[in-house]
Amino acid sequence: MPAAILPADRPDSIAAAAAALRAGQLVAFPTETVYGLGADASSDTAVAAIYGAKGRPSHNPLIVHLPDAGAAARYGSFDPRAEQLARAFWPGPLTLVVPRVAGAALSGVVSAGLPTVALRVPSHPVALALLQAAGIPLAAPSANVSGCVSATTAGHVAEALGEKVAVILDGGPAQVGIESTIVGLDGARPRLLRPGGVPREAIERLIGPLDDPAAGIVAAPGMLASHYAPHCPVRLEVTAPRPDEALLAFGPVVPPGAKVTLNLSPRGDLAEAATNLYAHLRSLDRADIAGIAVMPIPAHGLGHAINDRLRRAAAPRDA
Ligand code: TXA
Ligand code: MG
């Protein structure tokens, strides 16, 4: 049965979505980063339904969403660095990977059998209202088919997963537009497992340098080479697009010649570019173009995360 798309600004929508979650069903909801595909993180069968709906490999663990840091501390153990980051950036686009608390009431499937758990307190008012109303921790990956472009609107979710979820809460377009930054705090030194909505520089100002996962090792199991991929091939660092290409532009000076052009931020603002990234990739991903050409994006602040996603969108694909 296709999902009910409910306007998130109505209290009865939140109540209906919370009831569906408590009954073990899937609910897509807005967060400030991207839309999430939520389920009861304490239930093996509810969590398994997420993997089934997304076609996600079972070795790739999920982020558990909570309404506040106090709730998060029931599931993960926070050292002083983790506490500092939680105080500074929660609620917000930061995920902390910490040791799982022994006996935590969480499905083992959520962390794919790992001794750690990824925790996040989102800042979107709808996500927080839903977490409070449901009263359970919510496992929620991005609400897209595994490997494809993430969803930043309720419409994107309906297109890809509409038949597989009970409710889609429509809270308008996601503001940050790119997934949370993931920091690993389960070892001696903190690691940047995924660049995202909180710039690396802001985290390093607080807790010092972050290690990068060693080359060749997939630190966050979801960070495989090809990911976030549209159907069309993607070409990076393009300054001269071809006539059969779609151009994903950035900044005020746009080279001519592409069949169609969308600009991530005509004024060259990286936050605006992140907000538009996935929606523009989806719009340019059309049958009548040979590929998507992407202009160079500056590699600082949110540019790290944008470039990370674009490299994965352009990576060779298995099939
Ligand atoms: O912004 C976000 O983080 C969004 C919204 C919905 O909150 N969620 C999201 O989830 O991006 P997902 O499943 O698309 O990406 C989660 C990433 C994956 O790369 C996964 O491998 C990693 O988090 N992850 C989860 N648990 C982990 C763990 N225990 N250790 C290392 N990486 C983990
Ligand atoms: Mg994802």
Coordinates of N, CA, C and O and ligand atoms in Angstrom, one line a residue, residues 29 31 33-37 54 56 60-63 65 93 95 97 110-111 114 116-118 120 122 140-144 150 178-182 193-194 219-223 227-228, ligand 1:
F29 N 10.8 10.6 7.7 CA 10.6 11.9 8.4 C 11.8 12.9 8.0 O 12.9 12.4 7.7
T31 N 14.8 15.4 8.6 CA 15.8 15.9 9.5 C 16.4 17.1 8.9 O 16.2 17.4 7.7
T33 N 19.4 17.4 7.9 CA 20.4 17.0 6.9 C 19.7 16.5 5.7 O 19.7 17.1 4.6
V34 N 19.1 15.3 5.8 CA 18.3 14.7 4.7 C 17.1 14.0 5.4 O 17.0 13.9 6.6
Y35 N 16.2 13.5 4.5 CA 15.1 12.7 5.1 C 15.6 11.3 5.6 O 16.5 10.7 5.0
G36 N 15.0 10.9 6.7 CA 15.4 9.6 7.3 C 14.3 8.6 7.1 O 13.1 8.9 7.0
L37 N 14.7 7.3 7.1 CA 13.8 6.2 7.0 C 13.8 5.5 8.4 O 14.7 4.8 8.7
K54 N 15.4 -0.6 1.7 CA 16.5 0.1 1.0 C 17.3 -0.8 0.1 O 18.1 -0.3 -0.7
R56 N 19.7 -2.5 1.5 CA 20.9 -2.2 2.1 C 21.7 -3.4 2.6 O 21.1 -4.3 3.2
N60 N 26.1 -3.0 6.9 CA 26.2 -1.6 7.0 C 25.3 -1.0 8.1 O 24.1 -1.0 8.0
P61 N 25.9 -0.7 9.3 CA 25.1 -0.3 10.5 C 24.4 1.0 10.3 O 24.7 1.8 9.4
L62 N 23.4 1.2 11.2 CA 22.5 2.4 11.1 C 22.8 3.4 12.2 O 23.3 3.0 13.3
I63 N 22.4 4.6 12.0 CA 22.5 5.7 13.1 C 21.2 5.6 13.9 O 20.1 5.5 13.4
H65 N 18.7 7.6 16.4 CA 18.4 9.0 16.6 C 17.6 9.1 17.9 O 16.8 8.2 18.3
P93 N 23.7 18.4 13.1 CA 24.2 17.4 12.1 C 25.5 16.7 12.4 O 26.4 16.7 11.6
T95 N 27.0 13.0 14.1 CA 26.8 11.6 14.6 C 28.1 11.2 15.4 O 29.2 11.4 14.8
V97 N 30.1 8.0 17.0 CA 30.3 6.5 17.1 C 31.0 6.2 18.4 O 32.2 6.6 18.5
V110 N 21.0 -3.2 14.5 CA 21.2 -1.7 14.2 C 22.7 -1.4 14.0 O 23.1 -0.6 13.2
S111 N 23.6 -2.1 14.8 CA 25.0 -1.8 14.6 C 25.7 -2.9 13.9 O 26.9 -3.1 14.1
L114 N 28.5 -4.8 15.5 CA 29.7 -4.1 16.0 C 29.6 -3.8 17.5 O 28.5 -3.7 18.0
T116 N 30.2 -1.0 18.7 CA 30.0 0.4 18.8 C 28.6 0.7 18.3 O 27.9 -0.1 17.7
V117 N 28.1 2.0 18.6 CA 26.8 2.4 18.1 C 27.0 3.9 17.6 O 27.7 4.7 18.2
A118 N 26.3 4.2 16.5 CA 26.3 5.6 16.0 C 25.0 6.3 16.6 O 23.9 5.8 16.4
R120 N 22.8 10.1 17.2 CA 22.6 11.5 16.8 C 21.4 12.1 17.3 O 20.3 11.4 17.4
P122 N 19.0 14.9 16.2 CA 18.8 15.9 15.1 C 18.2 17.2 15.6 O 17.6 17.2 16.7
A140 N 17.6 5.2 11.8 CA 17.2 5.9 10.5 C 18.4 6.2 9.6 O 19.2 7.1 9.9
P141 N 18.4 5.4 8.5 CA 19.4 5.8 7.5 C 18.7 6.9 6.6 O 17.5 7.2 6.8
S142 N 19.5 7.4 5.6 CA 18.9 8.3 4.7 C 17.8 7.5 3.9 O 17.9 6.3 3.6
A143 N 16.7 8.3 3.5 CA 15.5 7.6 3.0 C 15.6 7.5 1.5 O 14.9 8.1 0.7
N144 N 16.6 6.7 1.0 CA 16.8 6.5 -0.4 C 17.1 5.0 -0.6 O 17.5 4.3 0.3
S150 N 20.6 10.7 -1.9 CA 19.8 10.8 -0.7 C 18.6 11.7 -1.0 O 18.6 12.5 -2.0
I178 N 23.0 17.9 3.3 CA 24.0 16.8 3.2 C 24.0 16.1 4.6 O 23.7 16.7 5.6
E179 N 24.4 14.8 4.6 CA 24.3 14.0 5.8 C 25.2 14.6 7.0 O 26.1 15.3 6.7
S180 N 24.9 14.0 8.2 CA 25.7 14.4 9.3 C 27.1 14.0 9.2 O 27.5 13.1 8.5
T181 N 28.0 14.8 9.9 CA 29.4 14.5 10.1 C 29.4 13.3 11.0 O 28.8 13.3 12.1
I182 N 30.3 12.3 10.7 CA 30.4 11.1 11.7 C 31.8 11.1 12.3 O 32.8 11.1 11.5
L193 N 34.9 9.8 10.3 CA 34.5 8.7 9.5 C 33.7 9.1 8.3 O 33.7 8.4 7.3
R194 N 33.0 10.3 8.4 CA 32.3 10.8 7.2 C 32.3 12.3 7.4 O 31.8 12.8 8.4
A219 N 36.0 2.7 7.1 CA 35.8 2.9 8.5 C 34.4 2.9 8.9 O 33.9 2.2 9.8
A220 N 33.6 3.7 8.1 CA 32.1 3.6 8.3 C 31.7 2.6 7.1 O 32.0 2.9 6.0
P221 N 31.2 1.5 7.5 CA 31.0 0.5 6.4 C 30.1 1.0 5.3 O 30.2 0.4 4.2
G222 N 29.4 2.1 5.5 CA 28.6 2.6 4.3 C 29.4 3.4 3.4 O 28.9 3.8 2.3
M223 N 30.6 3.8 3.7 CA 31.4 4.7 2.9 C 32.1 3.9 1.8 O 33.3 3.9 1.7
H227 N 28.6 5.5 -4.3 CA 27.5 5.8 -3.4 C 26.9 7.1 -3.8 O 27.5 7.8 -4.6
Y228 N 25.7 7.5 -3.3 CA 25.1 8.8 -3.7 C 25.1 9.0 -5.2 O 25.2 10.1 -5.7
Ligands
TXA1 O1 22.4 13.0 8.4 C1 22.4 11.7 8.6 O2 23.3 11.2 9.2 C2 21.2 10.9 8.0 C3 19.9 11.4 8.8 C4 18.7 10.6 8.4 O3 20.1 11.4 10.2 N1 21.4 9.5 8.2 C5 22.3 8.9 7.4 O4 22.3 7.5 7.6 O5 23.1 9.4 6.6 P1 23.0 6.5 6.6 O6 22.6 5.2 7.0 O7 22.7 6.9 5.2 O8 24.6 6.6 6.9 C6 25.1 6.2 8.1 C7 26.5 5.9 8.1 C8 26.9 4.7 7.2 O9 28.0 5.1 6.4 C9 27.3 3.7 8.3 O10 28.2 2.8 7.8 C10 27.8 4.6 9.4 O11 27.0 5.7 9.4 N2 27.7 3.9 10.7 C11 26.7 3.6 11.4 N3 27.0 2.9 12.6 C12 28.3 2.9 12.6 C13 29.3 2.3 13.5 N4 28.9 1.7 14.6 N5 30.6 2.4 13.2 C14 31.0 3.0 12.1 N6 30.1 3.6 11.2 C15 28.8 3.5 11.4

